[in-house]
Structures are given as C-alpha cells and as structure tokens.
PDB file of C-alpha atoms in Angstrom:
ATOM      1  CA  MET A  26      81.283 115.254 119.801  1.00  0.00           C
ATOM      2  CA  ASN A  27      84.905 116.027 118.841  1.00  0.00           C
ATOM      3  CA  LEU A  28      86.974 118.781 120.485  1.00  0.00           C
ATOM      4  CA  ILE A  29      86.570 121.062 117.605  1.00  0.00           C
ATOM      5  CA  GLU A  30      82.549 120.796 117.823  1.00  0.00           C
ATOM      6  CA  GLN A  31      82.682 121.463 121.720  1.00  0.00           C
ATOM      7  CA  LEU A  32      85.285 124.581 120.974  1.00  0.00           C
ATOM      8  CA  GLY A  33      82.249 125.940 118.565  1.00  0.00           C
ATOM      9  CA  GLY A  34      83.304 125.015 115.149  1.00  0.00           C
ATOM     10  CA  TYR A  35      86.374 125.336 113.469  1.00  0.00           C
ATOM     11  CA  GLU A  36      86.945 129.252 112.826  1.00  0.00           C
ATOM     12  CA  ARG A  37      86.527 129.498 116.810  1.00  0.00           C
ATOM     13  CA  ALA A  38      88.927 126.093 117.536  1.00  0.00           C
ATOM     14  CA  LYS A  39      91.464 127.811 115.165  1.00  0.00           C
ATOM     15  CA  HIS A  40      91.599 131.088 117.136  1.00  0.00           C
ATOM     16  CA  GLU A  41      91.664 129.112 120.745  1.00  0.00           C
ATOM     17  CA  PHE A  42      94.855 127.171 119.057  1.00  0.00           C
ATOM     18  CA  GLU A  43      96.432 130.066 117.735  1.00  0.00           C
ATOM     19  CA  MET A  44      96.069 131.881 121.219  1.00  0.00           C
ATOM     20  CA  ILE A  45      97.541 128.627 122.766  1.00  0.00           C
ATOM     21  CA  LYS A  46     100.487 128.749 120.387  1.00  0.00           C
ATOM     22  CA  GLU A  47     101.168 132.428 121.592  1.00  0.00           C
ATOM     23  CA  MET A  48     100.967 131.499 125.021  1.00  0.00           C
ATOM     24  CA  LYS A  49     103.730 128.567 124.652  1.00  0.00           C
ATOM     25  CA  PRO A  50     102.029 125.648 125.865  1.00  0.00           C
ATOM     26  CA  ILE A  51     103.080 123.619 129.024  1.00  0.00           C
ATOM     27  CA  TYR A  52     103.060 120.313 126.695  1.00  0.00           C
ATOM     28  CA  PRO A  53     105.359 120.504 123.960  1.00  0.00           C
ATOM     29  CA  GLY A  54     103.441 118.036 121.635  1.00  0.00           C
ATOM     30  CA  GLU A  55     100.120 120.184 121.912  1.00  0.00           C
ATOM     31  CA  ILE A  56     100.869 122.623 119.112  1.00  0.00           C
ATOM     32  CA  GLU A  57     101.183 119.635 116.782  1.00  0.00           C
ATOM     33  CA  THR A  58      98.192 117.773 118.120  1.00  0.00           C
ATOM     34  CA  ASN A  59      96.015 121.043 117.764  1.00  0.00           C
ATOM     35  CA  ASP A  60      97.429 121.357 114.061  1.00  0.00           C
ATOM     36  CA  ARG A  61      96.813 117.837 113.342  1.00  0.00           C
ATOM     37  CA  LEU A  62      93.048 117.819 114.921  1.00  0.00           C
ATOM     38  CA  LEU A  63      92.601 121.189 112.773  1.00  0.00           C
ATOM     39  CA  LEU A  64      93.925 119.297 109.399  1.00  0.00           C
ATOM     40  CA  GLU A  65      92.163 116.488 109.808  1.00  0.00           C
ATOM     41  CA  TYR A  66      89.042 118.533 110.350  1.00  0.00           C
ATOM     42  CA  ARG A  67      89.691 120.103 107.143  1.00  0.00           C
ATOM     43  CA  ARG A  68      90.518 117.089 105.239  1.00  0.00           C
ATOM     44  CA  GLN A  69      86.470 115.147 106.526  1.00  0.00           C
ATOM     45  CA  HIS A  70      84.667 118.518 105.419  1.00  0.00           C
ATOM     46  CA  ASN A  71      86.843 119.435 102.410  1.00  0.00           C
ATOM     47  CA  ASN A  72      87.720 122.871 103.383  1.00  0.00           C
ATOM     48  CA  PHE A  73      91.143 123.836 102.546  1.00  0.00           C
ATOM     49  CA  GLU A  74      93.696 126.565 103.637  1.00  0.00           C
ATOM     50  CA  VAL A  75      96.581 128.392 102.158  1.00  0.00           C
ATOM     51  CA  GLY A  76      99.463 125.904 102.720  1.00  0.00           C
ATOM     52  CA  ASN A  77      97.768 122.684 102.432  1.00  0.00           C
ATOM     53  CA  LYS A  78      98.959 120.245 100.032  1.00  0.00           C
ATOM     54  CA  VAL A  79      96.569 118.909  97.680  1.00  0.00           C
ATOM     55  CA  ILE A  80      96.026 116.284  94.711  1.00  0.00           C
ATOM     56  CA  LYS A  81      94.070 116.761  91.779  1.00  0.00           C
ATOM     57  CA  THR A  82      92.002 113.624  91.064  1.00  0.00           C
ATOM     58  CA  HIS A  83      92.352 113.298  87.278  1.00  0.00           C
ATOM     59  CA  PRO A  84      94.478 109.982  86.968  1.00  0.00           C
ATOM     60  CA  LYS A  85      97.194 111.466  85.137  1.00  0.00           C
ATOM     61  CA  ASN A  86      98.209 114.026  87.734  1.00  0.00           C
ATOM     62  CA  THR A  87     100.455 113.009  90.240  1.00  0.00           C
ATOM     63  CA  ILE A  88     101.831 116.116  91.504  1.00  0.00           C
ATOM     64  CA  LEU A  89     101.340 117.209  95.021  1.00  0.00           C
ATOM     65  CA  TRP A  90     100.328 120.948  94.833  1.00  0.00           C
ATOM     66  CA  PRO A  91     100.453 123.485  97.667  1.00  0.00           C
ATOM     67  CA  VAL A  92      97.335 125.688  97.945  1.00  0.00           C
ATOM     68  CA  LEU A  93      98.082 129.566  97.049  1.00  0.00           C
ATOM     69  CA  GLY A  94      94.620 130.628  97.503  1.00  0.00           C
ATOM     70  CA  VAL A  95      91.114 129.634  98.524  1.00  0.00           C
ATOM     71  CA  TYR A  96      88.218 131.277  96.465  1.00  0.00           C
ATOM     72  CA  LYS A  97      84.887 132.089  98.626  1.00  0.00           C
ATOM     73  CA  ASN A  98      83.452 129.058  96.830  1.00  0.00           C
ATOM     74  CA  GLY A  99      85.498 126.791  98.900  1.00  0.00           C
ATOM     75  CA  GLY A 100      87.291 125.968  95.726  1.00  0.00           C
ATOM     76  CA  VAL A 101      91.391 126.454  95.743  1.00  0.00           C
ATOM     77  CA  TRP A 102      93.775 128.173  93.263  1.00  0.00           C
ATOM     78  CA  LEU A 103      96.834 126.053  92.394  1.00  0.00           C
ATOM     79  CA  ASP A 104      98.794 128.027  89.964  1.00  0.00           C
ATOM     80  CA  TYR A 105      99.872 131.111  88.264  1.00  0.00           C
ATOM     81  CA  LYS A 106      96.826 130.646  85.770  1.00  0.00           C
ATOM     82  CA  GLY A 107      94.378 130.779  88.917  1.00  0.00           C
ATOM     83  CA  PHE A 108      91.947 128.176  87.792  1.00  0.00           C
ATOM     84  CA  CYS A 109      89.492 127.344  90.616  1.00  0.00           C
ATOM     85  CA  TRP A 110      89.525 123.626  91.423  1.00  0.00           C
ATOM     86  CA  LYS A 111      86.878 122.400  94.048  1.00  0.00           C
ATOM     87  CA  PRO A 112      86.369 118.893  94.988  1.00  0.00           C
ATOM     88  CA  PRO A 113      85.887 116.258  93.707  1.00  0.00           C
ATOM     89  CA  SER A 114      88.406 117.248  91.267  1.00  0.00           C
ATOM     90  CA  VAL A 115      90.977 118.085  94.040  1.00  0.00           C
ATOM     91  CA  ARG A 116      91.636 116.600  97.329  1.00  0.00           C
ATOM     92  CA  HIS A 117      93.470 116.903 100.459  1.00  0.00           C
ATOM     93  CA  ALA A 118      96.946 115.039 100.089  1.00  0.00           C
ATOM     94  CA  THR A 119      97.302 111.997 102.632  1.00  0.00           C
ATOM     95  CA  ASP A 120     100.287 112.285 104.995  1.00  0.00           C
ATOM     96  CA  GLU A 121     102.019 109.119 102.949  1.00  0.00           C
ATOM     97  CA  GLU A 122     101.645 111.335  99.838  1.00  0.00           C
ATOM     98  CA  ILE A 123     102.842 114.484 101.416  1.00  0.00           C
ATOM     99  CA  LYS A 124     105.737 112.002 102.579  1.00  0.00           C
ATOM    100  CA  ALA A 125     106.538 110.439  99.090  1.00  0.00           C
ATOM    101  CA  GLY A 126     105.772 114.073  97.728  1.00  0.00           C
ATOM    102  CA  LYS A 127     103.347 112.886  95.210  1.00  0.00           C
ATOM    103  CA  ARG A 128     100.160 110.712  94.712  1.00  0.00           C
ATOM    104  CA  LEU A 129     100.380 107.327  95.676  1.00  0.00           C
ATOM    105  CA  GLU A 130      97.509 105.393  94.109  1.00  0.00           C
ATOM    106  CA  VAL A 131      96.999 105.070  90.524  1.00  0.00           C
ATOM    107  CA  ASN A 132      93.238 104.560  89.804  1.00  0.00           C
ATOM    108  CA  GLN A 133      90.306 106.069  91.679  1.00  0.00           C
TER     109      GLN A 133
END
C-alpha cells in the first residue's frame, strides 16, 4: 500500500500535504517529495488538476498544454474553446516532455 492509500486516498493526502506546507516542514525536500507523490498518483490514475501539463495523443499534436479547468466527468479544458478532452485523447506530460517543452515521441 502506498503512502497516499495509507493516508486515506488522494483527497485526504492532498489535504494533509497542504497542511504540511503551511506548517513549514522541518525537512526542506519534504514539500517537493509530497508534490511528486501527488503528481505520480494523478499520472497513474489519469486524474488532472488545474496547472498540470498534458499532451494530446493525436500524432500531429506536439504542444504541451496547461490544464485550465477540470470537468466533473474527468475531462480537461485546455483552451478558450472549452472543449472537453479525456483520456485516451489526452495524457499527462512526462518529466522529459515538460523539460523539453513539447511531446517527444512521434508515434504511439
């Protein structure tokens, strides 16, 4: 069982980690570690939050998109048009893609 499950699920863990941020943790790397755990959990479960970087999976799309909003059905809003994008049409960007600022693989 991972830490997020031990804390009672994603929402509970996120709340606990936010409280730790407010208390200014003893260990400097603790906030980054907690944020990384939450991001990895979202990537594994196709959950999105505002600000996450995503990639549209169509081969012609190579742009990195920030999530502007999340719909109740789990889809994401990426631009002013307000279209709802859901997996498998969109996925979380990898760390390497975020660093490069674009989608790296050509075909999936």
